[in-house]
Short mmCIF file of C-alpha atoms in Angstrom, two decimals:
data_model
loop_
_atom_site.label_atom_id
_atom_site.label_comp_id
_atom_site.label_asym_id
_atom_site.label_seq_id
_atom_site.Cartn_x
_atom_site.Cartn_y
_atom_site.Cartn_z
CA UNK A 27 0.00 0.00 0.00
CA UNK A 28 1.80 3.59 -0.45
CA UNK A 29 2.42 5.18 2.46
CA UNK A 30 0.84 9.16 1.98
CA UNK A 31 2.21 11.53 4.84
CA UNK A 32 -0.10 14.69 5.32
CA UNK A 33 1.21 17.34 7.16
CA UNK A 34 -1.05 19.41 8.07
CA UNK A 35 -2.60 21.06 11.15
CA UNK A 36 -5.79 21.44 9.81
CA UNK A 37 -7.36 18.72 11.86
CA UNK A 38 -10.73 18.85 9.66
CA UNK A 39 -8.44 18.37 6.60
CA UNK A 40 -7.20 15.66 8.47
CA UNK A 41 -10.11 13.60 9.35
CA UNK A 42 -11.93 14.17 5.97
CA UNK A 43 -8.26 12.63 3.92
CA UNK A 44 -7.58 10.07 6.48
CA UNK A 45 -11.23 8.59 6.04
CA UNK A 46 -11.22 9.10 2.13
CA UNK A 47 -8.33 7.60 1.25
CA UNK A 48 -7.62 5.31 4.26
CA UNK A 49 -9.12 2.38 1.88
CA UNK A 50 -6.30 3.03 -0.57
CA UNK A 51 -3.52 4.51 0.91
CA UNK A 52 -1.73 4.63 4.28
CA UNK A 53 -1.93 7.54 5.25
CA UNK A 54 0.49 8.94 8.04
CA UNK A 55 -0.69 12.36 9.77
CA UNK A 56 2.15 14.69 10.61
CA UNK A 57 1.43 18.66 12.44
CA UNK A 58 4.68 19.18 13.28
CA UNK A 59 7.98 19.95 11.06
CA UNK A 60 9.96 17.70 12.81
CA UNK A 61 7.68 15.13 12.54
CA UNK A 62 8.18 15.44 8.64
CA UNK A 63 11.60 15.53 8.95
CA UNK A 64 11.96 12.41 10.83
CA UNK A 65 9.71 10.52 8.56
CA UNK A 66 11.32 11.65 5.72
CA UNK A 67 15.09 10.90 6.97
CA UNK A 68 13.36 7.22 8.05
CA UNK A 69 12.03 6.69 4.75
CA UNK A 70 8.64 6.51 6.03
CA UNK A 71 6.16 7.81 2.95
CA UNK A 72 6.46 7.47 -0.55
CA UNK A 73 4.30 10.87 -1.30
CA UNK A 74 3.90 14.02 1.13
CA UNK A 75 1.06 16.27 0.75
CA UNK A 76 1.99 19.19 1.47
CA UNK A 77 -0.71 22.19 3.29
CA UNK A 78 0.06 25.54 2.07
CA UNK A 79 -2.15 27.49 4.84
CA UNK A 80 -2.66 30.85 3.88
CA UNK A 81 -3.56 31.73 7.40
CA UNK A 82 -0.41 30.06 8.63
CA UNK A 83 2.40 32.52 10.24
CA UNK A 84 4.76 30.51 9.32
CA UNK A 85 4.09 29.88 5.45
CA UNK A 86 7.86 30.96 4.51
CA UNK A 87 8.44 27.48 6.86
CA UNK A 88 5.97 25.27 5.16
CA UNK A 89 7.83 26.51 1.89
CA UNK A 90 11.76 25.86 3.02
CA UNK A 91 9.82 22.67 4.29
CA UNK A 92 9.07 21.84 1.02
CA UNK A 93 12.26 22.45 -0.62
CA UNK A 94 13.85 19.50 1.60
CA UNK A 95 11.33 16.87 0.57
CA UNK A 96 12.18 18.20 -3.12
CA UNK A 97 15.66 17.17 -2.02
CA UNK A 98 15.08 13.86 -0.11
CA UNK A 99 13.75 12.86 -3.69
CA UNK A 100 10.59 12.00 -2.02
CA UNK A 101 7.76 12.85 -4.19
CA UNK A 102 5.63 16.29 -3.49
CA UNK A 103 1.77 16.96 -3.30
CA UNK A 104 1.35 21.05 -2.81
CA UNK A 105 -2.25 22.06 -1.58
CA UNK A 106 -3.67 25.19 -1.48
CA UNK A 107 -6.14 27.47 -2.12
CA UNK A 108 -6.63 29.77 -4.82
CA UNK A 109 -4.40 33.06 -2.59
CA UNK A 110 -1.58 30.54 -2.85
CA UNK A 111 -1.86 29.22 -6.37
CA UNK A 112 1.15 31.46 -7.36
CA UNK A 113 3.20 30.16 -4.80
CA UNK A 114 2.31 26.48 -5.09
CA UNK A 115 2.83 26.92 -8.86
CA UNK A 116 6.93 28.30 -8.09
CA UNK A 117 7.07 24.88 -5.65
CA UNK A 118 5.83 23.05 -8.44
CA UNK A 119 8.72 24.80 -10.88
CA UNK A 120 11.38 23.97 -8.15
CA UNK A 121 10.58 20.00 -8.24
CA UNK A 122 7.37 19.55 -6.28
CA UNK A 123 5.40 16.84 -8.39
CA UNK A 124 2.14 18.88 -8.56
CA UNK A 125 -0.47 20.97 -7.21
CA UNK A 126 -3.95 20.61 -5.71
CA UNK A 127 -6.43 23.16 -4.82
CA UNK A 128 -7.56 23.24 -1.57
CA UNK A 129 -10.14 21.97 -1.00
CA UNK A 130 -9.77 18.66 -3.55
CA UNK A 131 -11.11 16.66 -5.38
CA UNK A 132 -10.56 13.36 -3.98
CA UNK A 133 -10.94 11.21 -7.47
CA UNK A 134 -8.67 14.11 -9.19
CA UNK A 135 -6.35 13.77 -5.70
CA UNK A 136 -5.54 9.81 -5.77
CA UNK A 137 -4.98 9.98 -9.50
CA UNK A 138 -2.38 12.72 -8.51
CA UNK A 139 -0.93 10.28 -5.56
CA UNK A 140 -0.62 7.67 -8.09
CA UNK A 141 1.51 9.14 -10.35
CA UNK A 142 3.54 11.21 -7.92
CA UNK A 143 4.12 7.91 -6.82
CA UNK A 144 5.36 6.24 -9.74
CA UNK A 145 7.56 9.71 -10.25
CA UNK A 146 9.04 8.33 -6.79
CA UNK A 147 9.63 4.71 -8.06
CA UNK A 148 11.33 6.24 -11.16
CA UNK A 149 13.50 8.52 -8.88
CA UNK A 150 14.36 5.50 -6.54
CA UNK A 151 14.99 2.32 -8.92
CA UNK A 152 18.75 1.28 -8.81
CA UNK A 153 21.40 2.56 -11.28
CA UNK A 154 23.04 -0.74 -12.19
CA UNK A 155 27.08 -0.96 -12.87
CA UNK A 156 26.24 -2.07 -16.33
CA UNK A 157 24.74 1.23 -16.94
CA UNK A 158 27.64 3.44 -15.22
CA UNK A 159 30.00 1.89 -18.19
CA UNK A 160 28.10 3.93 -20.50
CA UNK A 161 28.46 7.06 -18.86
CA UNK A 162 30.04 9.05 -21.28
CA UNK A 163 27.85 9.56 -23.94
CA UNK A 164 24.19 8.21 -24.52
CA UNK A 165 22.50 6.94 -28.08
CA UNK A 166 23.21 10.59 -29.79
CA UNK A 167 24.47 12.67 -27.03
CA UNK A 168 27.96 13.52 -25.93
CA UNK A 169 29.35 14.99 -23.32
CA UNK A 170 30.61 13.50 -19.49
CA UNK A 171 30.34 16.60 -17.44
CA UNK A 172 27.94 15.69 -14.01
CA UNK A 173 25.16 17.90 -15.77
CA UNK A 174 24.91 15.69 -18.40
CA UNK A 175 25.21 12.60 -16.02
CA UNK A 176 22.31 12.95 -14.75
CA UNK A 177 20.47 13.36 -17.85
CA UNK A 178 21.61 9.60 -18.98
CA UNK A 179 21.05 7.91 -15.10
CA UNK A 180 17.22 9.56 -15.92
CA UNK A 181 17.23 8.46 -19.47
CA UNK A 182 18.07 4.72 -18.71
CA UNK A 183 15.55 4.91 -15.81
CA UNK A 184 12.70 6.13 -17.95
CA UNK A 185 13.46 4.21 -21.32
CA UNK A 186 11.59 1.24 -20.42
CA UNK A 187 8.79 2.35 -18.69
CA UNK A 188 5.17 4.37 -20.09
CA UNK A 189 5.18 7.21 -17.48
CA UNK A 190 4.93 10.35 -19.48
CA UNK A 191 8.42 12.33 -19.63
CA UNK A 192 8.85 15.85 -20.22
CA UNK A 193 11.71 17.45 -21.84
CA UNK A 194 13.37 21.18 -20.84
CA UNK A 195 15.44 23.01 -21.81
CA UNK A 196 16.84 25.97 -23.72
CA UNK A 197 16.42 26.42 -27.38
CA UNK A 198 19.58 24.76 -29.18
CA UNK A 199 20.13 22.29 -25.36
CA UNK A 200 19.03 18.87 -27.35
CA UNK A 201 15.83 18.11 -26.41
CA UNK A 202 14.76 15.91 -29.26
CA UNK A 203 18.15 13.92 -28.97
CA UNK A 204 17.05 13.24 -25.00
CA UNK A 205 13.47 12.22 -26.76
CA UNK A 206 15.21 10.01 -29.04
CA UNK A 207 17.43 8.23 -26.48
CA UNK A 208 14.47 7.64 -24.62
CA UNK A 209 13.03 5.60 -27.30
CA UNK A 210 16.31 4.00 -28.97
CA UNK A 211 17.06 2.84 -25.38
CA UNK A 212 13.45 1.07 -24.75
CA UNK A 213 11.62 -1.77 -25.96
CA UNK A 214 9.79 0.49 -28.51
CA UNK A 215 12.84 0.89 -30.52
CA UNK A 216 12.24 -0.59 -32.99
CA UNK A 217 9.14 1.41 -33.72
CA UNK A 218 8.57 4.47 -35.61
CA UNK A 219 9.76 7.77 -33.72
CA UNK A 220 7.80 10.80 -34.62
CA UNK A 221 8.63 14.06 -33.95
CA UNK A 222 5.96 17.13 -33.88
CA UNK A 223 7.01 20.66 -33.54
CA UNK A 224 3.43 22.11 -32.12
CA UNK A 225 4.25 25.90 -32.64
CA UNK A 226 5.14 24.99 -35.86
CA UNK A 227 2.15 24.02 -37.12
CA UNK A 228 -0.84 26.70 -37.55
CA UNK A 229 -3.90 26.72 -34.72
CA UNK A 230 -6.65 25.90 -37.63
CA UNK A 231 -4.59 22.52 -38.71
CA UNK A 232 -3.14 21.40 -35.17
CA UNK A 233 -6.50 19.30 -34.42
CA UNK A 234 -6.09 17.57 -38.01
CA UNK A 235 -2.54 16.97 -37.71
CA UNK A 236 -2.53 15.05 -34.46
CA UNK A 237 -5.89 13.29 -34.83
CA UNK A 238 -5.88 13.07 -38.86
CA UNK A 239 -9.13 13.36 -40.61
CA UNK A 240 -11.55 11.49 -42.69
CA UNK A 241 -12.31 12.83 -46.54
CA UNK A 242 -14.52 16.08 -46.27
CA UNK A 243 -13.99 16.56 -42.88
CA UNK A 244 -13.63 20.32 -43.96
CA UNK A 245 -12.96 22.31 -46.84
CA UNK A 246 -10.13 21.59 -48.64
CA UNK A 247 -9.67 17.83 -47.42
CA UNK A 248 -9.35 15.60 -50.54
CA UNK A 249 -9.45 12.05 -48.75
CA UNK A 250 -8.53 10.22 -45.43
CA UNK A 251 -5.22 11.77 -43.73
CA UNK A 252 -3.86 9.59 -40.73
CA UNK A 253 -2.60 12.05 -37.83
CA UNK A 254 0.36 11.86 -36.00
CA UNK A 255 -0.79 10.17 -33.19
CA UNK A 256 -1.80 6.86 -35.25
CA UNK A 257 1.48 7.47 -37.58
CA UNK A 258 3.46 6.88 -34.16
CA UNK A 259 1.61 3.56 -33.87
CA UNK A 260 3.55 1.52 -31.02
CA UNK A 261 6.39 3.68 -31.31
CA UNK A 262 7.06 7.11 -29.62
CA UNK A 263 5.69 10.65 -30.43
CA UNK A 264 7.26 13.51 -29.38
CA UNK A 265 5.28 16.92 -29.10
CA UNK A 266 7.41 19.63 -29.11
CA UNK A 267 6.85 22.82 -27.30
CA UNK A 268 3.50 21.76 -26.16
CA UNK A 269 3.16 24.81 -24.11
CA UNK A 270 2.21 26.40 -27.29
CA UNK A 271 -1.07 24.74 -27.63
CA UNK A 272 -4.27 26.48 -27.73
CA UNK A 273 -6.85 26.12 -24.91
CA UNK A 274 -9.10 24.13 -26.83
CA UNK A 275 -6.30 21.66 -28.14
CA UNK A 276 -5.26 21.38 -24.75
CA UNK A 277 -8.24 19.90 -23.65
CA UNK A 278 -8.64 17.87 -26.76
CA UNK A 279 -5.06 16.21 -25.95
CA UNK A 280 -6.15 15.46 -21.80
CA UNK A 281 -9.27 13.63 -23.29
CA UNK A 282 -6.83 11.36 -25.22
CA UNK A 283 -4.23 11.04 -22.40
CA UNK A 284 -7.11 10.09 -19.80
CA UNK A 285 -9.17 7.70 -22.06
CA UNK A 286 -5.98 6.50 -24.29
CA UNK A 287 -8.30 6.50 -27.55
CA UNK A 288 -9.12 9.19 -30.40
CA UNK A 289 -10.83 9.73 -33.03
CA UNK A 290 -10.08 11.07 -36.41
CA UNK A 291 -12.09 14.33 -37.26
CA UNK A 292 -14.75 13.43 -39.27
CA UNK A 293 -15.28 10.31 -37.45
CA UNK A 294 -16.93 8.36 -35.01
CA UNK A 295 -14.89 5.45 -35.11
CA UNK A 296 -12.39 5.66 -31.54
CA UNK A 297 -9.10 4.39 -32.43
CA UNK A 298 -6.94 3.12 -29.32
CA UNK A 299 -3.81 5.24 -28.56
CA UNK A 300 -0.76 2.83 -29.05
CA UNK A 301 2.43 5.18 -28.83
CA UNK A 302 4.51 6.49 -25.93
CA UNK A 303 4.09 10.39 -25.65
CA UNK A 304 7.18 12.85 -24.98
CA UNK A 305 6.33 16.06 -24.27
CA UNK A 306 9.29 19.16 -24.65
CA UNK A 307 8.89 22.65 -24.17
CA UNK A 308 11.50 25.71 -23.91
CA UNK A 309 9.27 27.83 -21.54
CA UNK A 310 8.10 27.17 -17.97
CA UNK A 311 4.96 25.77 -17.81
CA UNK A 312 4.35 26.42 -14.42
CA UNK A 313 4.58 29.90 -15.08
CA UNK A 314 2.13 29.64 -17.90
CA UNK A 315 -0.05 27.28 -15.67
CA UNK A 316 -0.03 30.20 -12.96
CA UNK A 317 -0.70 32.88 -15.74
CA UNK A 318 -3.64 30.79 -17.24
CA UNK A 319 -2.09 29.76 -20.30
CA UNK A 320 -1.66 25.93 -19.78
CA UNK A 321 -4.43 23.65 -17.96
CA UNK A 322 -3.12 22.56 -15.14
CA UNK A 323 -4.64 19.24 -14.86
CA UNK A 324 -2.47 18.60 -18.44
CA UNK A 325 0.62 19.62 -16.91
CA UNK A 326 -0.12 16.79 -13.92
CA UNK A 327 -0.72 14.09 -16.69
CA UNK A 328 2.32 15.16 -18.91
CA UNK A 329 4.78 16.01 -15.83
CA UNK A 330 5.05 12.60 -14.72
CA UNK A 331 8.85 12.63 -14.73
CA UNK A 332 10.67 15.64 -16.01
CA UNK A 333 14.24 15.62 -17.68
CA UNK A 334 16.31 18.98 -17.79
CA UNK A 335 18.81 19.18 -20.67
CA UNK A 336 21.62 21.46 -19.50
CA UNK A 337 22.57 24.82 -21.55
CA UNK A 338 25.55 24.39 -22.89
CA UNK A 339 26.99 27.41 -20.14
CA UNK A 340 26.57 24.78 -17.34
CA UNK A 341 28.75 22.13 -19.16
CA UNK A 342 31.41 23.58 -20.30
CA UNK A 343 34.03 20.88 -19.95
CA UNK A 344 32.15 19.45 -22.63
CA UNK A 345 32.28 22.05 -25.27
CA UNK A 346 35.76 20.06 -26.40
CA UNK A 347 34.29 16.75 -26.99
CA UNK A 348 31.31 18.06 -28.89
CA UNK A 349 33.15 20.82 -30.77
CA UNK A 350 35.54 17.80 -31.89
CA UNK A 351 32.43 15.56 -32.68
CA UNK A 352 30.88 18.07 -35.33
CA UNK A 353 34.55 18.85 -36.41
CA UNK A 354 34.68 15.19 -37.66
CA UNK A 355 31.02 15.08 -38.75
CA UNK A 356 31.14 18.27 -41.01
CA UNK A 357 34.40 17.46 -42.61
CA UNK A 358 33.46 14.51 -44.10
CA UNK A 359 30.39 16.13 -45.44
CA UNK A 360 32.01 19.53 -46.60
CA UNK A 361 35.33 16.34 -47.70
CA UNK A 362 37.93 18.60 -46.48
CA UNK A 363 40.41 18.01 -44.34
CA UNK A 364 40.49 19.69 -41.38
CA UNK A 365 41.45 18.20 -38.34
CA UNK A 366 42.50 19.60 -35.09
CA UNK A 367 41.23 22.81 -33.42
CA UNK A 368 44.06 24.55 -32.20
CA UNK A 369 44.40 25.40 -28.60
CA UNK A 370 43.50 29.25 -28.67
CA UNK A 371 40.59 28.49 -30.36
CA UNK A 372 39.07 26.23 -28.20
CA UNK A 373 39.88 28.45 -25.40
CA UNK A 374 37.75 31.05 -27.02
CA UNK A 375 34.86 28.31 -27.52
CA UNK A 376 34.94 27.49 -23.34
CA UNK A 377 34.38 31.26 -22.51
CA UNK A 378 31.62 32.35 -25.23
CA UNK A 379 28.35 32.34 -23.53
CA UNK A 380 26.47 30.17 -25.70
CA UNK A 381 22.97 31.99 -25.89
CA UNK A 382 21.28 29.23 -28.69
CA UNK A 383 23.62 26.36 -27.18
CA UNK A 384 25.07 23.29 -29.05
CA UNK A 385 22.81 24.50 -31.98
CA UNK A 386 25.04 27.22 -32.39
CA UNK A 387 28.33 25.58 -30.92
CA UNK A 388 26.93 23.44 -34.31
CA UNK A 389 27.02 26.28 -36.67
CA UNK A 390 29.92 27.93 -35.27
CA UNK A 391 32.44 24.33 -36.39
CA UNK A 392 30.27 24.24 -40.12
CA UNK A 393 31.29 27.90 -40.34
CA UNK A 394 34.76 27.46 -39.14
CA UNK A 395 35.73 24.49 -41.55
CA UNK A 396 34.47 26.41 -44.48
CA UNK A 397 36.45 29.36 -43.70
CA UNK A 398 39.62 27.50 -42.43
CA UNK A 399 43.00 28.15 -44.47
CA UNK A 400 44.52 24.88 -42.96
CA UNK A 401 43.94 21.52 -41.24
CA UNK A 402 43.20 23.22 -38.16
CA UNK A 403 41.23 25.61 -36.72
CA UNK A 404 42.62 29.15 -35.16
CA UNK A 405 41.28 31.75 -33.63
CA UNK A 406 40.56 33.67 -36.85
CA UNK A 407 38.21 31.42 -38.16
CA UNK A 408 35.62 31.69 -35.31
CA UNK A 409 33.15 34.17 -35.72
CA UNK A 410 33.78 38.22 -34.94
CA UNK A 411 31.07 38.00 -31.62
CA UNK A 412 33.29 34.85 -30.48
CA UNK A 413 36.31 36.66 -30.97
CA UNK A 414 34.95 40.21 -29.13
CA UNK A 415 33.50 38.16 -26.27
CA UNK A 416 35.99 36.55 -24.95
CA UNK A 417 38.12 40.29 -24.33
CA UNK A 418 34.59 40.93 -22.18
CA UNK A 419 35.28 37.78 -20.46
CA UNK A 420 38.40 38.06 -19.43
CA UNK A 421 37.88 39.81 -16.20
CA UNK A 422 34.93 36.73 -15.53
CA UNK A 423 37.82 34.50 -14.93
CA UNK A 424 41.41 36.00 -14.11
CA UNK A 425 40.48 39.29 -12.95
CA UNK A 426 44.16 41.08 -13.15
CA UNK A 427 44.22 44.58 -12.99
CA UNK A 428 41.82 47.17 -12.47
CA UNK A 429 40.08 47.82 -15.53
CA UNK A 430 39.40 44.48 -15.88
CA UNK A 431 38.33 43.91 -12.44
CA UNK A 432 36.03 46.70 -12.87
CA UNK A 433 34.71 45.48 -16.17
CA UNK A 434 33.74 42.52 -14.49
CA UNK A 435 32.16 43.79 -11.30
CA UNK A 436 29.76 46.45 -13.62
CA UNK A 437 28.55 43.54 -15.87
CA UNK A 438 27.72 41.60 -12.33
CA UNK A 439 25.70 44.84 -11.32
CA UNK A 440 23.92 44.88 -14.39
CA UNK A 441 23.03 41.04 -14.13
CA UNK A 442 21.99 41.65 -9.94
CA UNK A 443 19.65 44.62 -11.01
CA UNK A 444 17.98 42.85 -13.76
CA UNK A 445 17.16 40.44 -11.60
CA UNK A 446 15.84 42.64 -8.77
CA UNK A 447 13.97 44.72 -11.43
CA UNK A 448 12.15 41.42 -13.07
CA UNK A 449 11.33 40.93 -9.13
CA UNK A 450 13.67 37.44 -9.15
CA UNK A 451 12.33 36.43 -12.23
CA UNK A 452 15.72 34.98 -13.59
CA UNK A 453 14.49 34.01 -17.07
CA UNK A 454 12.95 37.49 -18.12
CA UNK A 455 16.01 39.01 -16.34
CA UNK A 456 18.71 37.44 -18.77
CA UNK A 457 16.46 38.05 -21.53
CA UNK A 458 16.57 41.94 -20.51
CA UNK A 459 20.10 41.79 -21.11
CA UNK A 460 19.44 39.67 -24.33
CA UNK A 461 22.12 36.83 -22.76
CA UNK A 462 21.61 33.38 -22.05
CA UNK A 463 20.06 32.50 -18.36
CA UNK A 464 23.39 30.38 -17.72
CA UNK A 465 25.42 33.04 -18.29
CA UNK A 466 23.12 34.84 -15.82
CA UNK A 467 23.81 32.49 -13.33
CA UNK A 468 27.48 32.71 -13.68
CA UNK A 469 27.39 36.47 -13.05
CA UNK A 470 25.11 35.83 -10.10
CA UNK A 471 27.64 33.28 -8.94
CA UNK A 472 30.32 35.92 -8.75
CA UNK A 473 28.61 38.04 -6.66
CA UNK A 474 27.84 35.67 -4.26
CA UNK A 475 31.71 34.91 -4.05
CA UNK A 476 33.28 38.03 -4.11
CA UNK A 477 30.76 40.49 -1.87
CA UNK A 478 33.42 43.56 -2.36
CA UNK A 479 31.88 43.59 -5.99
CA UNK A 480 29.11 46.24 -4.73
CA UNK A 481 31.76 48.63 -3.26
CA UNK A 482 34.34 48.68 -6.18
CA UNK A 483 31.49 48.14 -8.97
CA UNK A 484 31.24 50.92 -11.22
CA UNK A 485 27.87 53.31 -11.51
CA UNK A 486 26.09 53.90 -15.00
CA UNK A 487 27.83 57.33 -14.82
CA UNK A 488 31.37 56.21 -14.09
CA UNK A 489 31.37 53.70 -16.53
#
């Protein structure tokens, strides 16, 4: 039976869960922090719910409280009412497994206990030896740094199972090659893959391209079209950036996820849903889900387990291997011989900031072969914004005299006000400042190391 531990110290909420779900789950009541704490270090729940009381002093406490289970790896039920949706919505974003209003719905709350629950088993199943050999790269992708570590330990955990998975990331961070391993590592490998790029495709056709249609299902349809979803057959589907969906699709796609069948439009006919469903998106869809853009009882059903590909910024001991991968790849293609990327050059690649990530890193080596005079790459051949960059960086990592001490604590300012000016929001902060939300973080880094940067940084005036 899984073990559900409630803290709460609501003692109506209490009685009214315990009786409801005491028939399914064992439920464990905690008031007390402590309490938590203890069960969680003696492994004794598989799911916490989670009270946010908006009439609670100590609210800040239930949050920090929920920020440890997030790190036992136990998995996370948020409740609370509609004050706190905002809030519950940011837990959610920092690894909580979902979110129920307060008060619930008790058939909509056990189907959320379930599958925070299998999120748990996911989280907890053993990482054999077997699989630590293959460490260093994974089907497509390449790289060893810890970042991308994790990505494979979650990619072998998932590959076999149904659970829904979904993808984030940063535009250019490899999304669709985490999607792929998925399936070229599980037993539906040898089935089609299909991949669907949902903002791609135009709001009057999206309905007809997932679900297909029969002939004269509406104007312009000259016979029967099978969607995507019965192209994928037993294989996998991915929909990319599904937070681009309209309303309407949205609740179109939760129909098919809950009942696993469709239809094609046109049609009564239901036609069984076969295929494994990835889901990837570039934005948050918490955010959205707290701004009313994205249903929130999709996100539940799609945010079973959720994989994070790494911007390229947080890996940079990788940038060799990969830069040396597509060196080899593009080559061949372009059939000329260049071979070796000479040591100042790839110096230059390990500071540039990497705003559209190993899409660009991608670009970058095609550009760089075409334009090389020899069999290896210098400095020269790397684009003019690669070249210009790294002079700005220099201060980010030897700081040696005082200009470029200077340099570096202003561009730290600028990073710390954008963030206080977007109110913390760290995404719309580096996109102020049009740079990449890693490179954010580094700056944000160095002012929590160095905390003379205030005092010597430079003014707007001064600089």
């Amino acid at each position: 039976m899984i073990r559900i531990g409630l803290y709460s110290d609501d003692p109506k909420l209490q009685q009214i869960l315990s009786s409801v779900l005491g028939k399914e789950f064992q439920v464990l009541l905690e008031t007390t922090e402590e309490g938590i704490n203890r069960m969680l270090a003696d492994a004794g729940c598989d799911v916490v719910i989670l009270d946010l009381d908006s009439n609670h002093d100590a609210l800040q406490d239930r949050i920090a409280c929920c920020r440890r289970i997030v790190a036992s790896r136990v998995s996370s039920v948020v409740m609370a009412d509609d004050t706190l949706r905002a809030t519950a919505a940011e837990l959610v974003r920092l690894g909580a497994h979902s979110y129920c209003r307060k008060p619930p719905s008790i058939r909509d709350l056990k189907a959320l206990l379930h599958r925070a629950y299998e999120g748990f088993l996911i989280r907890r199943k053993p990482y054999g030896a077997h699989q630590q050999a293959e460490e260093i790269s994974c089907d497509q992708m390449i790289g060893s740094s810890p970042p991308m570590q994790q990505v494979y330990d979650l990619v072998h955990r998932v590959a076999n199972l149904n659970a829904s998975v979904l993808v984030t990331g940063e535009s250019g961070t490899g999304k669709e090659l985490i999607a792929r391993a998925i399936h070229n590592l599980g037993s539906r490998s040898g089935r089609p893959f299909v991949a669907v790029c949902c903002g791609a495709i135009p709001e009057t056709l999206i309905e007809a391209e997932l679900f297909g249609h029969e002939k004269g299902a509406f104007t312009g349809t000259v016979g029967m079209r099978e969607g995507y979803l019965e192209q994928a057959g037993e294989g996998t589907l991915l929909l990319d950036e599904i937070g681009e969906l309209s309303h309407a699709t949205q609740v179109k796609l939760l129909r098919v996820l809950q009942q696993r069948e469709f239809s094609r439009l046109g049609s009564n006919r239901l036609i069984p849903l076969r295929a494994r469903l990835i889901f990837a998106t570039h934005t948050d869809l918490a955010e959205l889900v707290a701004q009313g853009k994205f249903r929130l009882d999709l996100f539940y059903r799609i945010n079973v387990m959720k994989v994070t590909a790494p911007a390229l910024q947080e890996r940079v001991e990788d940038i060799p291997q990969i830069a040396m991968h597509f060196l080899r790849q593009y080559s061949e293609i372009y059939q000329k011989v260049v071979e070796d990327i000479l040591p100042g050059a790839m110096a230059l690649l390990q500071s540039y900031s990497w705003p559209g990530n190993v899409r660009e890193l991608e670009n970058v080596i095609q550009r760089a072969i075409i334009v090389a005079s020899s069999e290896s790459i210098c400095e020269k051949d790397l684009p003019l914004n690669i070249q210009s960059e790294s002079v700005l960086n220099i201060g980010d990592y030897q700081p040696t005299n005082s200009f470029e001490r200077q340099l570096r604590n202003y561009k730290v300012k600028l990073a710390t006000a954008a963030v206080r000016d977007n109110h913390g929001n760290k995404t719309v902060a580096a996109r102020s400042l049009n740079i990449s939300r890693a490179y954010l973080h580094r700056l944000l880094r160095l002012a929590e190391q160095d905390p003379l940067i205030e005092q010597e940084g430079l003014d707007m005036e001064s600089a």
